[in-house]
């Protein structure tokens, strides 16, 4: 941080300290000597590219003079042609405070709001989410009394950016965003409902998942009828991210998962039959065919799964054979197999041995999301550790079981997953008598972390 008043005084101080002439410094910085002289005399504004060259020639880190640049160049003479490249440059250098300061200056003139929103959208697409979030926050604040689609989109983006492994933060972000869904464009509503349902699924708020999935399915069916089934077909003014049919099918998939959690496997199988049937689908693109195959695969796997969870252990060999060649489905399937084994007390040591390599790799990567969102993957990892530790403990493999249980508790605390924390605590108290003194000490430390949060 530079603690002087102006860029000019910093430059003058540097020239005095080094004994450089304006001409020599101009050579070093590749900025015209006349320009340098004019800057020192305050006769000329500084272009951002010139500032970057001057900063580099002075041996300072990139962006070191940006705070002063905001004060000197933007407060008294706001100009979008200079604002915009400065925002992008700040985003590159992660100078978030400068972005916020400039954007708040621009908010004095509300005519800049659309351009700022478009800039945030561009930064968001480029993956510069922190910088985009600063602008979205300012735009949302300026329009908080409006009922605009732009306000809703700001909150949608902020919700998406906030998603991570911290479950408490995810819950706060979901609750804050939910009230803005109806203000979004109808196509964006489908994606928003899908994302929100996935978030609540990772938080194990199954009532909310069911409500959101039902609403997504209802809205998608209306749009599907409007697009494909009316006598006069209509082109959608905006396309959703995925083929329309997939939102209908995904609503069935989510609702089958809700039934699974409730233990209503007959109803879960009914939903499976709905998303396995693709005879009604009108889309015929390569992407649509790929997604249809994905749903058929999920339907086949979940048919085995729900029958297994009903106690039909005889389907286990078929289920294992089915997932063996489907790498992405192995860990989710193992979680349910362990859950069934713990519920119906059957041995799955051979299955665990068969997938030992995948389990080891999963433990190393922890909640690496792959094709799943971070929050779903994080919840899955704690669930896997808890079920595996319970399996070992029930079979008196106490050393392995307690270690995994404490690992699960540690990760659940890290991501603020209260449901998993409570499960781990209950299980440890049940098997406290088989834990070593060292393990009990670790447990005590972990519990103190929970109490401090």
Coordinates of C-alpha atoms in Angstrom, one line a residue:
X1 CA 0.0 0.0 0.0
X2 CA 1.4 3.4 -1.0
X3 CA 1.0 6.0 1.8
X4 CA 1.6 9.2 -0.2
X5 CA -1.0 11.6 -1.4
X6 CA -0.6 11.4 -5.2
X7 CA 0.9 9.4 -8.0
X8 CA 2.8 12.6 -9.0
X9 CA 4.4 12.8 -5.5
X10 CA 5.3 9.2 -5.7
X11 CA 7.0 9.6 -9.0
X12 CA 8.8 12.8 -8.0
X13 CA 10.1 11.0 -4.8
X14 CA 11.3 8.1 -6.9
X15 CA 13.2 10.3 -9.3
X16 CA 14.8 12.3 -6.4
X17 CA 15.7 9.0 -4.6
X18 CA 17.3 7.4 -7.7
X19 CA 18.7 10.5 -9.3
X20 CA 17.1 9.6 -12.6
X21 CA 16.3 12.3 -15.1
X22 CA 12.8 12.4 -16.8
X23 CA 14.4 11.3 -20.1
X24 CA 16.1 8.3 -18.5
X25 CA 13.0 7.3 -16.7
X26 CA 11.0 7.7 -19.9
X27 CA 13.4 5.2 -21.6
X28 CA 13.0 2.8 -18.7
X29 CA 9.2 3.0 -18.6
X30 CA 8.7 3.3 -22.4
X31 CA 6.5 6.3 -21.7
X32 CA 7.2 9.5 -23.7
X33 CA 9.3 12.0 -21.7
X34 CA 6.8 14.8 -22.6
X35 CA 4.0 12.7 -21.1
X36 CA 6.1 12.0 -17.9
X37 CA 6.8 15.8 -17.6
X38 CA 3.1 16.6 -18.1
X39 CA 2.1 14.1 -15.5
X40 CA 4.5 15.6 -13.0
X41 CA 3.1 19.1 -13.8
X42 CA -0.4 17.8 -13.4
X43 CA -1.2 18.9 -16.9
X44 CA -2.2 15.5 -18.2
X45 CA -4.4 12.6 -17.0
X46 CA -2.7 9.2 -16.8
X47 CA -3.8 6.4 -19.0
X48 CA -4.0 3.1 -17.3
X49 CA -1.4 1.5 -19.6
X50 CA 1.0 4.4 -18.8
X51 CA 0.4 3.9 -15.1
X52 CA 1.2 0.2 -15.4
X53 CA 4.5 1.0 -17.2
X54 CA 5.4 3.7 -14.7
X55 CA 4.7 1.3 -11.8
X56 CA 6.8 -1.4 -13.4
X57 CA 9.7 1.1 -14.0
X58 CA 9.6 2.2 -10.4
X59 CA 10.1 -1.5 -9.3
X60 CA 6.7 -1.7 -7.6
X61 CA 4.3 -4.6 -7.7
X62 CA 1.5 -4.5 -10.3
X63 CA -1.4 -2.4 -9.3
X64 CA 0.4 -0.8 -6.3
X65 CA -0.7 2.7 -7.4
X66 CA -4.3 1.7 -8.3
X67 CA -5.8 3.1 -5.1
X68 CA -4.3 6.5 -5.8
X69 CA -5.4 6.2 -9.4
X70 CA -9.0 5.8 -8.3
X71 CA -8.8 9.0 -6.2
X72 CA -7.0 11.1 -8.8
X73 CA -8.6 9.9 -12.1
X74 CA -12.2 8.9 -11.3
X75 CA -13.6 10.9 -8.5
X76 CA -13.7 14.2 -10.3
X77 CA -14.0 13.0 -13.9
X78 CA -15.9 9.7 -14.3
X79 CA -15.6 8.3 -17.7
X80 CA -16.8 4.8 -18.7
X81 CA -14.2 4.4 -21.4
X82 CA -11.6 4.5 -18.6
X83 CA -13.7 2.8 -16.0
X84 CA -14.2 -0.4 -18.0
X85 CA -10.6 -1.3 -18.7
X86 CA -9.7 -0.4 -15.2
X87 CA -12.3 -2.8 -13.8
X88 CA -11.0 -5.6 -16.0
X89 CA -7.4 -4.9 -15.0
X90 CA -8.4 -4.9 -11.3
X91 CA -10.1 -8.2 -11.8
X92 CA -6.9 -9.7 -13.2
X93 CA -4.9 -8.5 -10.2
X94 CA -7.6 -9.4 -7.7
X95 CA -7.8 -5.7 -6.6
X96 CA -11.3 -6.1 -5.2
X97 CA -11.3 -3.0 -3.0
X98 CA -10.5 -0.9 -6.0
X99 CA -13.3 -2.4 -7.9
X100 CA -15.8 -1.7 -5.1
X101 CA -14.6 1.9 -4.8
X102 CA -14.9 2.6 -8.5
X103 CA -18.3 0.9 -8.8
X104 CA -19.7 2.8 -5.9
X105 CA -18.5 6.0 -7.5
X106 CA -20.3 5.0 -10.7
X107 CA -23.5 4.3 -8.8
X108 CA -23.9 8.0 -8.3
X109 CA -25.1 7.9 -11.9
X110 CA -27.6 5.1 -12.3
X111 CA -27.2 5.2 -16.1
X112 CA -24.1 3.1 -15.6
X113 CA -26.0 0.2 -14.0
X114 CA -26.7 -1.7 -17.2
X115 CA -23.1 -1.4 -18.3
X116 CA -21.8 -2.5 -14.9
X117 CA -24.1 -5.5 -14.9
X118 CA -22.9 -6.5 -18.4
X119 CA -19.3 -6.2 -17.1
X120 CA -20.1 -8.4 -14.2
X121 CA -21.7 -11.0 -16.5
X122 CA -18.6 -11.0 -18.7
X123 CA -16.3 -11.4 -15.7
X124 CA -18.5 -14.2 -14.4
X125 CA -18.2 -16.1 -17.7
X126 CA -14.5 -15.6 -17.6
X127 CA -14.3 -17.3 -14.1
X128 CA -13.4 -14.1 -12.3
X129 CA -16.1 -14.7 -9.7
X130 CA -14.8 -12.6 -6.9
X131 CA -14.5 -9.5 -9.0
X132 CA -17.9 -10.2 -10.5
X133 CA -19.5 -10.7 -7.1
X134 CA -18.3 -7.2 -6.0
X135 CA -20.1 -5.6 -8.9
X136 CA -23.2 -7.8 -8.6
X137 CA -23.5 -6.8 -4.9
X138 CA -23.3 -3.1 -5.8
X139 CA -25.8 -3.4 -8.7
X140 CA -28.2 -5.4 -6.4
X141 CA -28.0 -2.8 -3.7
X142 CA -28.8 0.0 -6.2
X143 CA -31.9 -1.9 -7.4
X144 CA -33.1 -3.4 -4.1
X145 CA -36.4 -1.5 -4.3
X146 CA -37.0 -2.6 -7.9
X147 CA -38.6 -5.9 -9.0
X148 CA -36.4 -6.3 -12.0
X149 CA -35.0 -9.4 -13.7
X150 CA -31.6 -7.8 -13.4
X151 CA -31.8 -7.7 -9.6
X152 CA -32.9 -11.4 -9.6
X153 CA -30.0 -12.3 -11.9
X154 CA -27.6 -10.6 -9.6
X155 CA -28.8 -12.7 -6.7
X156 CA -28.7 -15.8 -8.8
X157 CA -25.1 -15.2 -9.7
X158 CA -24.2 -14.3 -6.1
X159 CA -25.9 -17.6 -5.0
X160 CA -23.9 -19.6 -7.5
X161 CA -20.6 -17.9 -6.5
X162 CA -21.2 -18.5 -2.8
X163 CA -21.6 -22.3 -3.2
X164 CA -18.7 -24.2 -1.7
X165 CA -18.0 -26.8 1.0
X166 CA -19.2 -24.7 3.9
X167 CA -22.7 -26.0 4.4
X168 CA -23.8 -23.2 6.7
X169 CA -22.8 -20.6 4.1
X170 CA -24.6 -22.7 1.4
X171 CA -27.8 -22.6 3.5
X172 CA -27.6 -18.9 4.0
X173 CA -27.0 -18.3 0.3
X174 CA -29.9 -20.6 -0.7
X175 CA -32.3 -18.9 1.8
X176 CA -31.3 -15.5 0.6
X177 CA -31.7 -16.3 -3.1
X178 CA -34.9 -18.4 -3.0
X179 CA -37.2 -15.4 -2.9
X180 CA -35.9 -14.0 -6.2
X181 CA -36.6 -17.0 -8.4
X182 CA -40.0 -15.9 -9.6
X183 CA -38.4 -12.6 -10.9
X184 CA -36.1 -14.5 -13.3
X185 CA -36.8 -15.2 -16.9
X186 CA -38.9 -18.4 -17.2
X187 CA -35.9 -20.3 -18.7
X188 CA -33.5 -19.1 -16.0
X189 CA -36.1 -20.2 -13.4
X190 CA -35.6 -23.8 -14.5
X191 CA -31.9 -23.7 -13.9
X192 CA -32.3 -21.8 -10.7
X193 CA -34.8 -24.3 -9.3
X194 CA -32.4 -27.1 -10.3
X195 CA -29.4 -25.5 -8.7
X196 CA -31.4 -24.7 -5.5
X197 CA -32.8 -28.2 -5.3
X198 CA -29.3 -29.6 -5.6
X199 CA -28.1 -27.4 -2.8
X200 CA -30.9 -28.4 -0.4
X201 CA -30.2 -32.0 -1.4
X202 CA -26.7 -31.6 -0.2
X203 CA -28.0 -30.1 3.0
X204 CA -30.4 -33.0 3.4
X205 CA -33.4 -30.6 3.6
X206 CA -35.6 -33.1 1.8
X207 CA -38.9 -31.3 2.1
X208 CA -37.4 -28.3 0.3
X209 CA -36.0 -30.6 -2.4
X210 CA -39.4 -32.1 -3.0
X211 CA -41.1 -28.7 -3.2
X212 CA -38.5 -27.3 -5.6
X213 CA -38.4 -30.4 -7.8
X214 CA -42.2 -30.4 -8.1
X215 CA -42.1 -26.7 -9.1
X216 CA -39.3 -27.2 -11.6
X217 CA -41.2 -30.1 -13.2
X218 CA -44.5 -28.2 -13.3
X219 CA -42.8 -25.1 -15.0
X220 CA -40.8 -27.3 -17.4
X221 CA -44.0 -29.2 -18.5
X222 CA -45.7 -25.9 -19.2
X223 CA -42.8 -24.7 -21.3
X224 CA -42.6 -28.1 -23.0
X225 CA -46.3 -28.0 -24.0
X226 CA -45.9 -24.4 -25.2
X227 CA -42.8 -25.3 -27.3
X228 CA -43.7 -28.7 -28.7
X229 CA -47.3 -29.9 -28.2
X230 CA -49.6 -27.0 -29.1
X231 CA -51.1 -26.8 -32.5
X232 CA -49.0 -23.7 -33.2
X233 CA -45.5 -24.2 -31.9
X234 CA -43.6 -21.3 -30.5
X235 CA -39.9 -20.6 -30.5
X236 CA -38.6 -19.9 -27.1
X237 CA -37.2 -16.3 -26.7
X238 CA -34.5 -17.7 -24.5
X239 CA -33.1 -21.2 -24.4
X240 CA -32.4 -23.1 -21.1
X241 CA -28.9 -24.5 -20.5
X242 CA -30.1 -28.0 -21.1
X243 CA -32.8 -29.5 -23.3
X244 CA -36.2 -28.8 -21.9
X245 CA -37.2 -32.5 -21.3
X246 CA -34.2 -32.9 -19.0
X247 CA -35.8 -30.6 -16.4
X248 CA -38.9 -32.7 -16.3
X249 CA -36.9 -35.9 -16.0
X250 CA -34.6 -34.4 -13.4
X251 CA -37.6 -33.4 -11.3
X252 CA -38.6 -37.1 -11.2
X253 CA -35.0 -38.1 -10.3
X254 CA -34.9 -35.6 -7.4
X255 CA -38.3 -36.8 -6.1
X256 CA -37.2 -40.4 -6.3
X257 CA -34.2 -39.4 -4.1
X258 CA -36.6 -37.8 -1.6
X259 CA -38.6 -41.0 -1.4
X260 CA -35.4 -42.9 -0.9
X261 CA -34.5 -40.8 2.1
X262 CA -38.0 -41.3 3.5
X263 CA -37.8 -45.0 3.0
X264 CA -40.7 -45.1 0.6
X265 CA -39.0 -47.3 -2.0
X266 CA -42.2 -48.2 -3.8
X267 CA -42.9 -44.6 -4.6
X268 CA -39.2 -44.1 -5.5
X269 CA -39.5 -46.9 -8.1
X270 CA -42.6 -45.2 -9.5
X271 CA -40.6 -42.1 -10.2
X272 CA -37.8 -44.2 -11.7
X273 CA -40.3 -45.5 -14.2
X274 CA -41.2 -41.9 -15.1
X275 CA -37.6 -40.8 -15.8
X276 CA -36.7 -44.0 -17.6
X277 CA -39.5 -43.5 -20.2
X278 CA -38.2 -41.3 -23.0
X279 CA -40.9 -42.1 -25.5
X280 CA -42.5 -38.7 -25.2
X281 CA -39.3 -36.7 -25.8
X282 CA -39.3 -34.5 -28.9
X283 CA -35.7 -33.3 -28.9
X284 CA -33.4 -35.2 -31.2
X285 CA -30.0 -33.6 -30.8
X286 CA -26.7 -35.2 -29.9
X287 CA -26.9 -33.6 -26.4
X288 CA -30.5 -34.7 -25.9
X289 CA -29.6 -38.3 -26.8
X290 CA -26.6 -38.2 -24.5
X291 CA -28.8 -37.0 -21.6
X292 CA -31.5 -39.6 -22.3
X293 CA -28.8 -42.3 -22.0
X294 CA -27.7 -40.8 -18.7
X295 CA -31.2 -41.0 -17.3
X296 CA -31.6 -44.5 -18.5
X297 CA -28.4 -45.4 -16.8
X298 CA -29.6 -43.8 -13.6
X299 CA -32.9 -45.6 -13.9
X300 CA -31.3 -49.0 -14.2
X301 CA -28.9 -48.3 -11.3
X302 CA -31.6 -46.9 -9.0
X303 CA -34.0 -49.8 -9.8
X304 CA -31.3 -52.2 -8.4
X305 CA -30.6 -49.8 -5.6
X306 CA -34.2 -49.3 -4.4
X307 CA -34.9 -53.0 -4.5
X308 CA -31.7 -53.6 -2.5
X309 CA -32.9 -51.0 0.1
X310 CA -36.2 -52.9 0.3
X311 CA -34.2 -55.9 1.5
X312 CA -33.9 -57.8 -1.8
X313 CA -30.2 -58.7 -1.3
X314 CA -30.3 -61.1 -4.2
X315 CA -30.0 -58.1 -6.6
X316 CA -26.6 -57.2 -5.1
X317 CA -24.4 -59.2 -7.6
X318 CA -26.3 -57.6 -10.6
X319 CA -26.0 -54.2 -9.1
X320 CA -22.2 -54.6 -8.5
X321 CA -21.7 -55.9 -12.0
X322 CA -23.7 -52.9 -13.4
X323 CA -21.6 -50.2 -11.6
X324 CA -18.3 -51.9 -12.1
X325 CA -17.8 -50.4 -15.6
X326 CA -19.3 -47.0 -14.6
X327 CA -16.6 -45.2 -12.7
X328 CA -18.6 -42.2 -11.7
X329 CA -21.3 -44.3 -10.1
X330 CA -19.1 -46.6 -8.0
X331 CA -18.8 -44.4 -4.8
X332 CA -22.5 -43.3 -4.7
X333 CA -23.4 -47.0 -5.1
X334 CA -21.0 -48.1 -2.4
X335 CA -22.6 -45.6 0.0
X336 CA -26.0 -47.2 -0.5
X337 CA -24.6 -50.7 -0.5
X338 CA -23.0 -50.0 2.9
X339 CA -26.2 -48.4 4.1
X340 CA -28.1 -51.5 3.2
X341 CA -25.5 -53.8 4.7
X342 CA -25.7 -51.8 8.0
X343 CA -29.5 -52.0 7.9
X344 CA -29.9 -55.7 7.0
X345 CA -26.7 -57.0 8.4
X346 CA -25.0 -58.7 5.5
X347 CA -21.3 -58.9 4.6
X348 CA -19.9 -56.7 1.8
X349 CA -16.2 -57.3 2.5
X350 CA -15.7 -58.8 -1.0
X351 CA -17.3 -55.7 -2.6
X352 CA -15.1 -53.3 -0.6
X353 CA -12.1 -55.4 -1.7
X354 CA -13.2 -55.3 -5.3
X355 CA -13.3 -51.5 -5.3
X356 CA -10.4 -50.9 -2.9
X357 CA -8.5 -48.8 -5.5
X358 CA -11.5 -46.5 -6.1
X359 CA -12.0 -46.1 -2.4
X360 CA -8.4 -45.2 -1.8
X361 CA -8.4 -42.7 -4.6
X362 CA -11.7 -41.2 -3.2
X363 CA -10.1 -40.8 0.2
X364 CA -7.2 -38.9 -1.3
X365 CA -9.4 -36.6 -3.4
X366 CA -11.9 -36.2 -0.6
X367 CA -14.8 -34.1 -2.0
X368 CA -13.4 -33.6 -5.5
X369 CA -16.7 -32.9 -7.2
X370 CA -16.1 -34.3 -10.7
X371 CA -19.4 -33.9 -12.4
X372 CA -21.2 -33.0 -9.2
X373 CA -21.4 -29.7 -7.4
X374 CA -19.0 -29.1 -4.6
X375 CA -21.6 -29.1 -1.9
X376 CA -23.1 -32.5 -3.0
X377 CA -19.7 -34.0 -3.2
X378 CA -18.7 -32.8 0.3
X379 CA -21.9 -34.2 1.8
X380 CA -21.3 -37.5 0.0
X381 CA -17.8 -37.8 1.4
X382 CA -18.9 -37.5 5.0
X383 CA -21.8 -39.9 4.4
X384 CA -19.4 -42.4 2.9
X385 CA -17.0 -42.3 5.8
X386 CA -19.8 -42.5 8.3
X387 CA -21.4 -45.6 6.7
X388 CA -18.1 -47.3 6.3
X389 CA -17.1 -46.7 9.9
X390 CA -20.4 -48.0 11.1
X391 CA -19.9 -51.1 9.0
X392 CA -16.5 -51.8 10.5
X393 CA -17.6 -51.0 14.0
X394 CA -20.6 -53.4 13.8
X395 CA -18.2 -56.1 12.7
X396 CA -15.8 -55.4 15.6
X397 CA -13.1 -54.0 13.4
X398 CA -12.8 -51.2 16.0
X399 CA -9.5 -49.7 15.0
X400 CA -10.5 -49.1 11.4
X401 CA -14.0 -48.0 12.4
X402 CA -13.1 -45.4 15.0
X403 CA -10.4 -43.9 12.8
X404 CA -12.8 -43.5 9.9
X405 CA -15.5 -42.1 12.3
X406 CA -13.2 -39.4 13.6
X407 CA -12.1 -38.6 10.1
X408 CA -15.7 -38.2 9.1
X409 CA -16.4 -36.0 12.1
X410 CA -13.4 -33.8 11.3
X411 CA -14.5 -33.3 7.7
X412 CA -18.1 -32.7 8.8
X413 CA -16.9 -29.9 11.1
X414 CA -14.8 -28.5 8.4
X415 CA -17.7 -28.1 6.0
X416 CA -20.2 -27.2 8.8
X417 CA -22.4 -30.2 8.1
X418 CA -24.5 -30.3 11.3
X419 CA -26.5 -33.4 10.3
X420 CA -23.3 -35.4 9.8
X421 CA -21.7 -34.0 12.9
X422 CA -24.7 -35.3 15.0
X423 CA -24.5 -38.7 13.3
X424 CA -20.8 -39.0 14.1
X425 CA -21.3 -37.9 17.7
X426 CA -24.1 -40.4 18.3
X427 CA -22.0 -43.2 16.7
X428 CA -18.9 -42.4 18.7
X429 CA -20.7 -42.3 22.0
X430 CA -22.1 -45.7 21.2
X431 CA -18.7 -47.1 20.6
X432 CA -16.7 -44.8 23.0
X433 CA -15.7 -47.9 25.0
X434 CA -13.6 -49.3 22.2
X435 CA -11.7 -46.1 21.4
X436 CA -8.2 -45.7 22.6
X437 CA -7.1 -42.9 24.9
X438 CA -5.5 -41.1 21.9
X439 CA -8.7 -41.4 19.9
X440 CA -10.8 -40.1 22.8
X441 CA -8.4 -37.2 23.1
X442 CA -8.8 -36.4 19.4
X443 CA -12.6 -36.7 19.8
X444 CA -12.5 -34.2 22.7
X445 CA -10.5 -31.7 20.6
X446 CA -13.0 -32.1 17.7
X447 CA -16.0 -31.5 19.9
X448 CA -14.3 -28.4 21.3
X449 CA -14.1 -27.1 17.7
X450 CA -17.8 -27.6 17.3
X451 CA -18.6 -25.7 20.5
X452 CA -16.4 -22.8 19.4
X453 CA -18.1 -22.4 16.1

